[in-house]
PDB file of C-alpha atoms in Angstrom:
ATOM      1  CA  UNK A   1       4.737   3.249  18.201  1.00 76.00           C
ATOM      2  CA  UNK A   2       5.709  -0.110  16.674  1.00 81.00           C
ATOM      3  CA  UNK A   3       6.718   0.022  13.633  1.00 92.00           C
ATOM      4  CA  UNK A   4       7.985  -1.706  10.502  1.00 96.00           C
ATOM      5  CA  UNK A   5      11.584  -1.123   9.204  1.00 96.00           C
ATOM      6  CA  UNK A   6      13.195  -2.146   5.647  1.00 97.00           C
ATOM      7  CA  UNK A   7      16.678  -2.661   5.309  1.00 96.00           C
ATOM      8  CA  UNK A   8      18.333  -1.590   2.896  1.00 97.00           C
ATOM      9  CA  UNK A   9      16.919   2.439   2.277  1.00 96.00           C
ATOM     10  CA  UNK A  10      18.790   2.069  -1.163  1.00 96.00           C
ATOM     11  CA  UNK A  11      20.066  -0.702  -3.229  1.00 97.00           C
ATOM     12  CA  UNK A  12      21.893  -0.411  -6.651  1.00 98.00           C
ATOM     13  CA  UNK A  13      22.323  -4.028  -8.856  1.00 97.00           C
ATOM     14  CA  UNK A  14      23.528  -4.824 -12.013  1.00 97.00           C
ATOM     15  CA  UNK A  15      21.283  -6.955 -14.044  1.00 97.00           C
ATOM     16  CA  UNK A  16      21.213 -10.357 -13.633  1.00 97.00           C
ATOM     17  CA  UNK A  17      22.619  -9.804 -10.090  1.00 97.00           C
ATOM     18  CA  UNK A  18      20.394 -11.565  -6.961  1.00 98.00           C
ATOM     19  CA  UNK A  19      18.648  -8.759  -4.232  1.00 98.00           C
ATOM     20  CA  UNK A  20      17.631  -9.806  -1.136  1.00 97.00           C
ATOM     21  CA  UNK A  21      15.265  -6.893   0.716  1.00 98.00           C
ATOM     22  CA  UNK A  22      14.461  -7.382   4.600  1.00 97.00           C
ATOM     23  CA  UNK A  23      12.033  -6.156   6.615  1.00 97.00           C
ATOM     24  CA  UNK A  24      11.117  -6.602  10.629  1.00 97.00           C
ATOM     25  CA  UNK A  25       7.499  -6.819  10.742  1.00 96.00           C
ATOM     26  CA  UNK A  26       5.453  -5.148  13.376  1.00 94.00           C
ATOM     27  CA  UNK A  27       6.240  -8.084  16.489  1.00 91.00           C
ATOM     28  CA  UNK A  28       2.875  -9.432  17.517  1.00 90.00           C
ATOM     29  CA  UNK A  29       1.730  -9.371  13.627  1.00 93.00           C
ATOM     30  CA  UNK A  30       0.911 -12.642  11.643  1.00 91.00           C
ATOM     31  CA  UNK A  31       0.195 -11.445   8.171  1.00 93.00           C
ATOM     32  CA  UNK A  32       3.047 -10.118   6.314  1.00 95.00           C
ATOM     33  CA  UNK A  33       3.052  -8.561   2.595  1.00 96.00           C
ATOM     34  CA  UNK A  34       5.058  -7.118  -0.035  1.00 97.00           C
ATOM     35  CA  UNK A  35       4.334  -4.494  -2.582  1.00 97.00           C
ATOM     36  CA  UNK A  36       6.048  -2.482  -5.161  1.00 97.00           C
ATOM     37  CA  UNK A  37       5.539   0.760  -6.457  1.00 95.00           C
ATOM     38  CA  UNK A  38       7.391   1.854  -9.520  1.00 95.00           C
ATOM     39  CA  UNK A  39       8.003   5.416  -9.888  1.00 90.00           C
ATOM     40  CA  UNK A  40       5.021   7.609 -10.238  1.00 87.00           C
ATOM     41  CA  UNK A  41       2.806   4.815 -10.480  1.00 90.00           C
ATOM     42  CA  UNK A  42       0.065   3.000  -8.257  1.00 90.00           C
ATOM     43  CA  UNK A  43       0.926   0.261  -5.395  1.00 93.00           C
ATOM     44  CA  UNK A  44       0.844  -3.001  -6.743  1.00 95.00           C
ATOM     45  CA  UNK A  45       0.716  -6.139  -4.515  1.00 95.00           C
ATOM     46  CA  UNK A  46       3.262  -8.753  -4.920  1.00 97.00           C
ATOM     47  CA  UNK A  47       2.676 -11.391  -2.152  1.00 96.00           C
ATOM     48  CA  UNK A  48       1.230 -12.179   0.878  1.00 93.00           C
ATOM     49  CA  UNK A  49       2.380 -14.629   3.946  1.00 93.00           C
ATOM     50  CA  UNK A  50       1.182 -16.530   7.011  1.00 90.00           C
ATOM     51  CA  UNK A  51       1.279 -19.248   9.081  1.00 88.00           C
ATOM     52  CA  UNK A  52       4.888 -19.863   7.063  1.00 89.00           C
ATOM     53  CA  UNK A  53       3.572 -19.579   3.370  1.00 91.00           C
ATOM     54  CA  UNK A  54       2.582 -17.959   0.965  1.00 93.00           C
ATOM     55  CA  UNK A  55      -1.053 -17.110   1.143  1.00 90.00           C
ATOM     56  CA  UNK A  56      -1.238 -15.226  -2.310  1.00 91.00           C
ATOM     57  CA  UNK A  57       0.670 -14.144  -5.511  1.00 93.00           C
ATOM     58  CA  UNK A  58       0.401 -11.628  -8.044  1.00 93.00           C
ATOM     59  CA  UNK A  59       0.969 -12.564 -11.923  1.00 93.00           C
ATOM     60  CA  UNK A  60       4.470  -9.912 -11.194  1.00 93.00           C
ATOM     61  CA  UNK A  61       5.519 -12.792  -8.586  1.00 95.00           C
ATOM     62  CA  UNK A  62       7.126 -15.166 -11.024  1.00 93.00           C
ATOM     63  CA  UNK A  63       9.660 -17.911 -10.316  1.00 94.00           C
ATOM     64  CA  UNK A  64      12.343 -15.068 -10.133  1.00 96.00           C
ATOM     65  CA  UNK A  65      10.850 -14.061  -6.959  1.00 97.00           C
ATOM     66  CA  UNK A  66      10.759 -15.766  -3.319  1.00 97.00           C
ATOM     67  CA  UNK A  67      10.353 -14.824   0.110  1.00 96.00           C
ATOM     68  CA  UNK A  68      10.956 -16.318   3.600  1.00 94.00           C
ATOM     69  CA  UNK A  69      10.861 -15.994   7.417  1.00 92.00           C
ATOM     70  CA  UNK A  70      13.726 -17.136   8.372  1.00 85.00           C
ATOM     71  CA  UNK A  71      13.624 -16.330  11.793  1.00 86.00           C
ATOM     72  CA  UNK A  72      11.115 -14.857  14.525  1.00 77.00           C
ATOM     73  CA  UNK A  73      11.816 -11.316  13.339  1.00 86.00           C
ATOM     74  CA  UNK A  74      12.780 -11.303   9.294  1.00 93.00           C
ATOM     75  CA  UNK A  75      10.688 -10.974   6.209  1.00 96.00           C
ATOM     76  CA  UNK A  76      12.775 -11.216   3.227  1.00 97.00           C
ATOM     77  CA  UNK A  77      12.040 -10.605  -0.369  1.00 98.00           C
ATOM     78  CA  UNK A  78      14.653 -12.632  -2.773  1.00 98.00           C
ATOM     79  CA  UNK A  79      14.716 -11.153  -6.436  1.00 97.00           C
ATOM     80  CA  UNK A  80      17.052 -13.984  -8.159  1.00 96.00           C
ATOM     81  CA  UNK A  81      18.075 -12.522 -11.473  1.00 95.00           C
ATOM     82  CA  UNK A  82      17.055  -9.036 -11.477  1.00 97.00           C
ATOM     83  CA  UNK A  83      15.719  -6.737 -14.552  1.00 96.00           C
ATOM     84  CA  UNK A  84      15.579  -3.521 -15.757  1.00 97.00           C
ATOM     85  CA  UNK A  85      11.665  -3.417 -15.487  1.00 96.00           C
ATOM     86  CA  UNK A  86      12.339  -4.929 -10.911  1.00 97.00           C
ATOM     87  CA  UNK A  87      13.390  -0.973 -10.780  1.00 97.00           C
ATOM     88  CA  UNK A  88      10.984   0.128  -7.994  1.00 97.00           C
ATOM     89  CA  UNK A  89      10.044   1.135  -4.378  1.00 96.00           C
ATOM     90  CA  UNK A  90       9.778  -2.144  -2.045  1.00 98.00           C
ATOM     91  CA  UNK A  91       7.397  -1.959   0.525  1.00 97.00           C
ATOM     92  CA  UNK A  92       6.857  -4.317   3.216  1.00 97.00           C
ATOM     93  CA  UNK A  93       3.321  -4.380   4.937  1.00 96.00           C
ATOM     94  CA  UNK A  94       2.340  -6.145   7.918  1.00 95.00           C
ATOM     95  CA  UNK A  95      -1.126  -6.762   9.631  1.00 93.00           C
ATOM     96  CA  UNK A  96      -2.086  -8.541  13.174  1.00 90.00           C
ATOM     97  CA  UNK A  97      -5.541  -9.927  12.107  1.00 82.00           C
ATOM     98  CA  UNK A  98      -5.297  -9.429   7.971  1.00 72.00           C
ATOM     99  CA  UNK A  99      -6.933  -6.183   7.524  1.00 77.00           C
ATOM    100  CA  UNK A 100      -5.272  -2.819   8.486  1.00 87.00           C
ATOM    101  CA  UNK A 101      -1.942  -3.102   6.873  1.00 92.00           C
ATOM    102  CA  UNK A 102       0.990  -1.022   8.124  1.00 94.00           C
ATOM    103  CA  UNK A 103       3.599  -0.124   5.941  1.00 96.00           C
ATOM    104  CA  UNK A 104       7.391   0.288   5.999  1.00 96.00           C
ATOM    105  CA  UNK A 105       9.685   2.810   4.610  1.00 95.00           C
ATOM    106  CA  UNK A 106      10.624   0.930   1.697  1.00 96.00           C
ATOM    107  CA  UNK A 107      13.686   0.219  -0.549  1.00 97.00           C
ATOM    108  CA  UNK A 108      14.281   1.927  -3.693  1.00 97.00           C
ATOM    109  CA  UNK A 109      15.810  -0.682  -6.215  1.00 98.00           C
ATOM    110  CA  UNK A 110      18.011   0.558  -9.083  1.00 98.00           C
ATOM    111  CA  UNK A 111      18.726  -2.300 -11.910  1.00 97.00           C
ATOM    112  CA  UNK A 112      21.100  -0.973 -14.045  1.00 97.00           C
TER     113      UNK A 112
ATOM    114  CA  UNK B   1     -10.102  -5.164 -10.945  1.00 77.00           C
ATOM    115  CA  UNK B   2      -8.690  -1.687  -9.349  1.00 89.00           C
ATOM    116  CA  UNK B   3     -10.799   0.492  -7.883  1.00 93.00           C
ATOM    117  CA  UNK B   4     -10.571   4.130  -9.736  1.00 95.00           C
ATOM    118  CA  UNK B   5     -10.460   7.273  -8.024  1.00 97.00           C
ATOM    119  CA  UNK B   6     -11.334  10.745  -8.981  1.00 96.00           C
ATOM    120  CA  UNK B   7     -10.260  13.220  -9.384  1.00 97.00           C
ATOM    121  CA  UNK B   8      -6.323  12.493 -10.445  1.00 96.00           C
ATOM    122  CA  UNK B   9      -5.457  15.495  -8.706  1.00 97.00           C
ATOM    123  CA  UNK B  10      -6.657  18.586  -6.962  1.00 96.00           C
ATOM    124  CA  UNK B  11      -5.130  21.527  -5.848  1.00 96.00           C
ATOM    125  CA  UNK B  12      -6.259  24.066  -3.062  1.00 95.00           C
ATOM    126  CA  UNK B  13      -5.371  27.004  -1.292  1.00 96.00           C
ATOM    127  CA  UNK B  14      -4.989  26.517   2.557  1.00 95.00           C
ATOM    128  CA  UNK B  15      -8.318  26.078   4.571  1.00 95.00           C
ATOM    129  CA  UNK B  16     -10.485  25.084   1.383  1.00 96.00           C
ATOM    130  CA  UNK B  17     -11.935  21.608   1.449  1.00 95.00           C
ATOM    131  CA  UNK B  18     -11.711  18.593  -0.754  1.00 95.00           C
ATOM    132  CA  UNK B  19     -13.246  15.460  -1.861  1.00 97.00           C
ATOM    133  CA  UNK B  20     -12.120  12.893  -3.071  1.00 97.00           C
ATOM    134  CA  UNK B  21     -13.925   9.326  -4.583  1.00 97.00           C
ATOM    135  CA  UNK B  22     -13.184   5.974  -4.989  1.00 96.00           C
ATOM    136  CA  UNK B  23     -15.400   3.330  -6.513  1.00 94.00           C
ATOM    137  CA  UNK B  24     -15.326  -0.317  -7.807  1.00 90.00           C
ATOM    138  CA  UNK B  25     -17.178  -2.057 -10.096  1.00 88.00           C
ATOM    139  CA  UNK B  26     -17.096  -5.256  -8.016  1.00 84.00           C
ATOM    140  CA  UNK B  27     -18.794  -6.049  -4.701  1.00 81.00           C
ATOM    141  CA  UNK B  28     -17.241  -3.666  -2.156  1.00 80.00           C
ATOM    142  CA  UNK B  29     -16.902  -5.494   1.410  1.00 82.00           C
ATOM    143  CA  UNK B  30     -14.150  -2.653   2.579  1.00 87.00           C
ATOM    144  CA  UNK B  31     -12.227   0.338   1.940  1.00 91.00           C
ATOM    145  CA  UNK B  32      -8.822   1.108   3.158  1.00 93.00           C
ATOM    146  CA  UNK B  33      -7.624   5.362   2.398  1.00 94.00           C
ATOM    147  CA  UNK B  34      -3.801   5.654   2.913  1.00 95.00           C
ATOM    148  CA  UNK B  35      -1.950   8.760   2.092  1.00 95.00           C
ATOM    149  CA  UNK B  36       1.689   8.799   0.653  1.00 94.00           C
ATOM    150  CA  UNK B  37       3.788  11.493   0.864  1.00 94.00           C
ATOM    151  CA  UNK B  38       6.896  12.118  -2.012  1.00 89.00           C
ATOM    152  CA  UNK B  39       9.214   9.555  -1.467  1.00 86.00           C
ATOM    153  CA  UNK B  40       7.831   7.842   1.650  1.00 90.00           C
ATOM    154  CA  UNK B  41       5.665   5.069   2.464  1.00 90.00           C
ATOM    155  CA  UNK B  42       1.760   4.911   2.179  1.00 92.00           C
ATOM    156  CA  UNK B  43       0.631   5.942   5.686  1.00 93.00           C
ATOM    157  CA  UNK B  44      -2.992   4.027   6.988  1.00 92.00           C
ATOM    158  CA  UNK B  45      -5.468   6.640   7.610  1.00 92.00           C
ATOM    159  CA  UNK B  46      -8.593   4.419   7.728  1.00 89.00           C
ATOM    160  CA  UNK B  47     -10.851   1.650   7.250  1.00 88.00           C
ATOM    161  CA  UNK B  48     -14.641   1.464   6.781  1.00 88.00           C
ATOM    162  CA  UNK B  49     -16.044  -2.328   6.989  1.00 80.00           C
ATOM    163  CA  UNK B  50     -19.679  -1.457   6.795  1.00 70.00           C
ATOM    164  CA  UNK B  51     -22.585  -0.014   4.126  1.00 65.00           C
ATOM    165  CA  UNK B  52     -23.082   3.546   5.502  1.00 62.00           C
ATOM    166  CA  UNK B  53     -19.982   3.444   8.145  1.00 67.00           C
ATOM    167  CA  UNK B  54     -18.161   7.001   8.368  1.00 65.00           C
ATOM    168  CA  UNK B  55     -14.978   7.706  10.140  1.00 67.00           C
ATOM    169  CA  UNK B  56     -12.864  10.558  10.931  1.00 68.00           C
ATOM    170  CA  UNK B  57      -8.793  11.186  11.300  1.00 69.00           C
ATOM    171  CA  UNK B  58      -7.934  14.522  12.405  1.00 74.00           C
ATOM    172  CA  UNK B  59     -10.383  16.828   9.789  1.00 83.00           C
ATOM    173  CA  UNK B  60     -10.108  14.303   7.517  1.00 89.00           C
ATOM    174  CA  UNK B  61     -13.379  11.217   7.255  1.00 90.00           C
ATOM    175  CA  UNK B  62     -14.878   9.259   5.042  1.00 91.00           C
ATOM    176  CA  UNK B  63     -17.881   7.685   4.192  1.00 90.00           C
ATOM    177  CA  UNK B  64     -18.973   4.516   2.422  1.00 89.00           C
ATOM    178  CA  UNK B  65     -21.764   3.440   0.268  1.00 86.00           C
ATOM    179  CA  UNK B  66     -21.683  -0.145  -0.007  1.00 80.00           C
ATOM    180  CA  UNK B  67     -24.788  -0.600  -2.474  1.00 83.00           C
ATOM    181  CA  UNK B  68     -23.305   2.036  -4.732  1.00 82.00           C
ATOM    182  CA  UNK B  69     -19.518   0.201  -4.409  1.00 88.00           C
ATOM    183  CA  UNK B  70     -17.972   3.338  -3.561  1.00 91.00           C
ATOM    184  CA  UNK B  71     -16.397   5.408  -0.833  1.00 93.00           C
ATOM    185  CA  UNK B  72     -15.492   9.065  -0.556  1.00 94.00           C
ATOM    186  CA  UNK B  73     -12.884  11.195   1.642  1.00 95.00           C
ATOM    187  CA  UNK B  74     -13.208  14.280   2.657  1.00 94.00           C
ATOM    188  CA  UNK B  75     -10.886  17.064   3.860  1.00 94.00           C
ATOM    189  CA  UNK B  76     -12.363  19.624   5.469  1.00 91.00           C
ATOM    190  CA  UNK B  77     -10.593  23.045   6.097  1.00 91.00           C
ATOM    191  CA  UNK B  78      -6.973  21.479   4.851  1.00 91.00           C
ATOM    192  CA  UNK B  79      -4.051  22.402   6.157  1.00 92.00           C
ATOM    193  CA  UNK B  80      -0.668  22.262   4.100  1.00 94.00           C
ATOM    194  CA  UNK B  81       0.158  18.420   6.122  1.00 93.00           C
ATOM    195  CA  UNK B  82      -2.151  17.433   3.942  1.00 94.00           C
ATOM    196  CA  UNK B  83      -0.361  17.415   0.904  1.00 96.00           C
ATOM    197  CA  UNK B  84       0.470  14.000  -0.551  1.00 96.00           C
ATOM    198  CA  UNK B  85      -0.900  11.806  -2.886  1.00 95.00           C
ATOM    199  CA  UNK B  86      -4.514   9.470  -1.525  1.00 97.00           C
ATOM    200  CA  UNK B  87      -4.991   5.532  -2.330  1.00 96.00           C
ATOM    201  CA  UNK B  88      -8.135   3.872  -1.874  1.00 95.00           C
ATOM    202  CA  UNK B  89      -7.201   0.369  -1.619  1.00 93.00           C
ATOM    203  CA  UNK B  90      -9.931  -2.705  -1.864  1.00 90.00           C
ATOM    204  CA  UNK B  91      -9.493  -6.167  -0.350  1.00 86.00           C
ATOM    205  CA  UNK B  92      -9.130  -8.983  -3.178  1.00 76.00           C
ATOM    206  CA  UNK B  93     -11.375 -11.555  -3.296  1.00 62.00           C
ATOM    207  CA  UNK B  94      -9.155 -13.942  -1.252  1.00 53.00           C
ATOM    208  CA  UNK B  95      -9.847 -14.494   2.509  1.00 59.00           C
ATOM    209  CA  UNK B  96      -7.393 -14.128   5.367  1.00 60.00           C
ATOM    210  CA  UNK B  97      -4.117 -12.539   4.541  1.00 62.00           C
ATOM    211  CA  UNK B  98      -6.068 -10.253   2.516  1.00 79.00           C
ATOM    212  CA  UNK B  99      -4.061  -8.209  -0.355  1.00 89.00           C
ATOM    213  CA  UNK B 100      -5.053  -4.755  -1.056  1.00 92.00           C
ATOM    214  CA  UNK B 101      -5.617  -3.721  -4.662  1.00 92.00           C
ATOM    215  CA  UNK B 102      -4.807  -0.012  -4.901  1.00 94.00           C
ATOM    216  CA  UNK B 103      -6.784   2.941  -7.098  1.00 94.00           C
ATOM    217  CA  UNK B 104      -4.420   4.811  -9.312  1.00 95.00           C
ATOM    218  CA  UNK B 105      -4.485   7.459  -6.139  1.00 95.00           C
ATOM    219  CA  UNK B 106      -5.128  11.544  -6.283  1.00 97.00           C
ATOM    220  CA  UNK B 107      -2.508  13.748  -5.816  1.00 96.00           C
ATOM    221  CA  UNK B 108      -3.383  16.366  -3.616  1.00 97.00           C
ATOM    222  CA  UNK B 109      -1.685  19.819  -3.549  1.00 96.00           C
ATOM    223  CA  UNK B 110      -2.302  22.079  -0.815  1.00 95.00           C
ATOM    224  CA  UNK B 111      -0.883  25.897  -1.406  1.00 94.00           C
ATOM    225  CA  UNK B 112      -0.284  28.759   1.361  1.00 91.00           C
TER     226      UNK B 112
END
């Protein structure tokens, strides 16, 4: 069964460093999302992406964040200058028609 | 505005039943249910699109009352594998690539 994949599974970085989180959505899906989950809390929406542009972004998704679909398969989330509060699990999700979303296994980001 | 789930936590013995509720202060057009095990990604269970709709997945079913702006998830004859945190998600107002706004989650523990 097709699934969303994410790399790396864990990332440790120093405050102020840039990180790039990678996702490979399900191949025929058209809508892509990033969510994050701080330990013990609910899943929060960051950004949605469709037709090579951002559809919607949350207030969390400030100028330090960017997304890109550099080729036909990858979908990336970049954090330019990480802060301690960026430590969280980051989930990529994809959807065929904008309804049911399938989540990847996540990248656990720890900012020191 | 996030949906509100109740209860926050449930502890059951294997074979017992549980009900998890999800309510919203704004009009609901669909409700998505996910289960998340510790350290893993949320796994899609079901989506309810119409008022009055009921669906089932294994021995897990759900109902959606559009008028009351609420949905309930029913777990019957619970199994150990049902343990996890259950989230309901409701689409944001944006059309198309609909973000999901998740409730705070209900932690379900099944003991042998």
